Amino acid sequence: MKAPFSWINEYVKIDDITPKQYAHAMTMSGSKVESIETQGENIIGVVTGKILKIERHPNADKLVVCQVDIGDEVLQIITGADNMKEGDFVAVATDGSTLPGGKIKKGKLRGVESCGMMCSEDELGLQQERAEGIMVWQTETPLGVDIKSYLGLNETIVEFEITSNRPDCLSIIGLARETAATFAREFAVKTPVVSEKNDNIENYIKVRVENEKLCPRYSCRAVKNIKIEHSPEWMQKRLEGCGIRPINNIVDITNYVMLEYGQPMHAFDLRMIGGKEIIVRTATEGEPMKTLDEQEHLLDGNMLVIADCSKPIAIAGVMGGENSEIQNDTTTVIFESANFNGESVRSAAKKLGMRTESSARFEKGLDAHNTVAAVNRACELICELGAGEVVDGMIDVCAPFEPERKIPLNVEKINSFLGTNIEKEFIISSLESLGFTVENNLIAVPSFRGDVEGEADIAEEVARIYGYDKIPSSLNTGETTLGGKNDKQSAEDLVKTTLTSLGFYEIITYSLINPKMFDKMRIEKMGYIELLNPLGKELSILRTQALGSALEVLSTNYNRRVDGASLFELATTYQKGGDDGLAIEKQQVIIAMYGNEVDFYDIKGATEQLFDAFGIANYKTQQHADPVFHDGQTAIISVKNQQAAVLGRIHPTVQKNFEIGADCYAAVIDFDMLLKFKDLDIKFKHLPKYPAVTRDIAITVSNEISVGQIEEVFNKFKSGIVEKYNLFDVYQGEQIEKGKKSVAYALTLRSADKTLKDEEVNKVLDAILKELKRKFSAEQRL
Amino acid sequence: MDALACITSKQQLESFRVEFLGKKGRLTQVLRGMGSVSPEQRPIIGQLANDIRLFIEEQMDTLLLQLEANELEVKLLQEKIDVTMPGKRQRIGKKHPLTTVLDELVDIFIGMGFTIAEGPEVELDYYNFEALNLPKGHPARDTQDTFYISDNVLLRTQTSPVQIRVMEKKKPPIKIIAPGRVYRSDTVDATHSPLFHQIEGLVVDKGITMADLKGTLEILCKKLYGNDTKVRFRPHHFPFTEPSCELDILCPSCNGSGCRVCKSEGWIEILGAGMVHPRVLERCGINPEIYSGFAFGIGLERITMRRYGIYDLRLFFENDLRFLQQF
Ligand SMILES: [Zn+2]
């Protein structure tokens, strides 16, 4: 809400306060000032002048030489404009003056001296668009007067950010009341005085409200013998200062009153109200309507309209109809000042896509008490402007008011809630300055403060006038509690610290994805949740897996020529089918990488180390098939027969779909599994007392036999004296029979209670070899 | 002795030792020839030969030490390397800057006795709005452009619903923060994102005051931005707190005089907070006549951008490695 300083000053004297002080104090009392702009700030040394003489320029056809009287001297000024005549008054930028566009200096134009410039409206910053010629007027004007004071360009415009609970502050009066409370000054609103003629509104119009719930009050007055013309300068300037374009005296008055009283108004041309009756009703389904902005609308049955006997003439609280608009030859108008249900106006404005100054006020819930004062103020302005004759009487269709709200005043409670020690007198005077009345320890809430419902609201009113900065700071946060993370949260940390220490960078990606992702990943579209109102196809569903997001990041990096990337995300996924219609939200750890010399075993190593970090030892890795991954380079890791991770090389087609030109590898790890099987209970084991024996064994087996299968055999012996085994060579080639491979291990054997003898070691090795032979027809290579 | 003085290497020293003290060495020969010496002279000659042997051995030891020192010196010189060559580094990754700053915030609050609460991102309208005094048709709903999944299911627009879920389950004392993702249907640009992160805070117990809210959040700002940070609390409106406030810090770029960073306001908004609305407490079965509390909400992206001077929100979600490596 923009408010001219001078307008507020009409209700509370603030002309001794600097704009900066004002902005600070208002911000701290709850009306946040967004900006302060002083008009004419960049205009210096521009004065009023009168053109005495206009002559042709001797050297240029399109220029003229003017003699301009600026009071104490006559200046010769050359201009290319042709919209002035001798005797016109103009704004003269003298030598050395400043305009918003820069400094003005005297100089020669085609050999003839020019001692300044006659300004156009845009050059003075009065309008945005380029003016046709210079600014001229004929009204007798004192000469040499600073143009800013002549035009009243001394206005300071304050722009407030008004929160949705304070529609009363979307008005000059509301802001003035806040100002008065903030600076502890006098504030008064005069009751509008309307001089009436001996006529009666009943002779002009009838009003019928069909839906009292959506229209609790409808007040209107009639004005006859109207002459449509421009409203006076001062009114236009105030409207412009508030960001509203002046139209004509009648429309301007309705806007002026809306700004001043916060009560939106509308003016109908009586000629266009068929049957001379206003009916406030809901629209019929599909009823057509053309609004003032020349937009055609189809209304629905929930929208409230103002209608005559046959057609809607306005969408209640949103915008008037083109059919009842004020015309240049309008002679009689009906001023509407009504109270409409906020929710209904809000939903109509939203559906029709037309949020107006009016709807923005109504939707927050306005005070039904305000309609009469506002319509009277409009009529008072009619009289002041001599714009017409106000018809006697008012039509006021009004549902019973909400009862006045009373809240007990409990000084102690306010103070104990705020942690303050504010005097009762201060509390009462603050509340009174805001329009509350206090009697017998009961606070009566004014009708324009629908937001104040209970003691907490009263505490806020007191606190903001007292000053939030004066409330002390303390640190009592109640009973002492033990802070910390739970198991899951610590496990999340463990994932992140482990993977970063392994060289992976954490990424954070959107959980909203494009449904095309399924196809790109060659996976089935299912179980996903779709938004009803997405921004576009790109972010229209919730992801059911997070690998795609990581692949997109790999793609971004690859296409930006980043050499290699090793990334991870602890990501949430969303599946249909949770309780209460919500999602099943689960976490996945995604590891993804590409780069020089990266292969399957890098991603596998990282995954294994993550399992190690969680103390999970008994997992099993097996060949796996998954459409996202390469058919021959994919593994599944399971713990106690439960799938915990899938990892491998990304399928070349998927890679291509994501426009990644390098081989990439990824792991998808079920975070719940890490959490479920984590075993971080550390028990110290004695250091070995007896030496270990190391033996290498090499065997040849069929290519089909995996290292994992061989190691399962070793594992069986691990409870005995086999301490560990370490694969050090896999060989296929000349010395090995075709279709077979040589696999070599270094075995470490140790006994906890004695030094092993050769026979004992050999016995175990023989047993292992025998088992390998039995299972895989493995032959020992010697 | 002269022979000893000429020795310059360990090898020569060894030859010398063999020549004099070896099995066939000269001094050994002398001792072997003892048989031909008269018994009276034997001890004298023996003594003499022994003294000479000891003397030579001593000289040789000294020489050996010196030779070894020389040799080491030469060796070290030969092993000289270019220390300006790059060091061998282990690859270490980094947490996302949002995580780094979140971790810092979480640590501050854990230090103050808070625990971490969580709630669903796909949320019921009831928790996201209604229970927070935002019934259907409330104008403040329009300021949070909401993604809907059905009539009553949506993507949470704030972390505040976690407050409700916590209060429904747990009785005071409550002291939690709830970090998480929130969603608004804002088109992506430098300052808007359909997805961002908030950290909700909630304290409910007997005797909690607005002064406690101020004290707690002042500590947070000092830990985040340094002890000299100036803060101000300014009245604001949130439907689920009363009184409500916003917390600003004095713009560090201009010290309050107004600049581009603070949009010439002199202050930078950091978070919103307030005393939990009695109706919100009541709805969760907590008696507002006995208990009171405060709540606050912090925008993680905003704080992180401020911390590192990041100007474009999109960078967080692009995950360009050259961005991630900087933090
Ligand atoms: Zn600044």
CSV table of C-alpha atoms in Angstrom, one decimal, chain A residues 69 143 149 386 392 400 415 420 499 507 574 582 618 670 678 738 764:
chain,number,residue,atom,x,y,z
A,69,ASP,CA,9.9,35.9,-18.5
A,143,LEU,CA,6.7,33.8,-12.4
A,149,SER,CA,6.2,24.0,-5.1
A,386,GLY,CA,-19.2,20.6,-7.2
A,392,ASP,CA,-31.5,12.8,0.0
A,400,PRO,CA,-27.2,-8.1,12.0
A,415,ASN,CA,3.6,-9.5,31.1
A,420,THR,CA,8.1,-8.0,30.4
A,499,LEU,CA,31.2,-41.2,1.2
A,507,ILE,CA,24.5,-33.5,-4.4
A,574,TYR,CA,7.9,-41.2,-2.9
A,582,LEU,CA,0.1,-39.7,1.7
A,618,ASN,CA,27.7,-60.6,6.1
A,670,ASP,CA,18.5,-48.9,0.4
A,678,LYS,CA,24.0,-51.7,11.0
A,738,LYS,CA,40.4,-72.4,-23.0
A,764,VAL,CA,43.4,-77.3,6.1
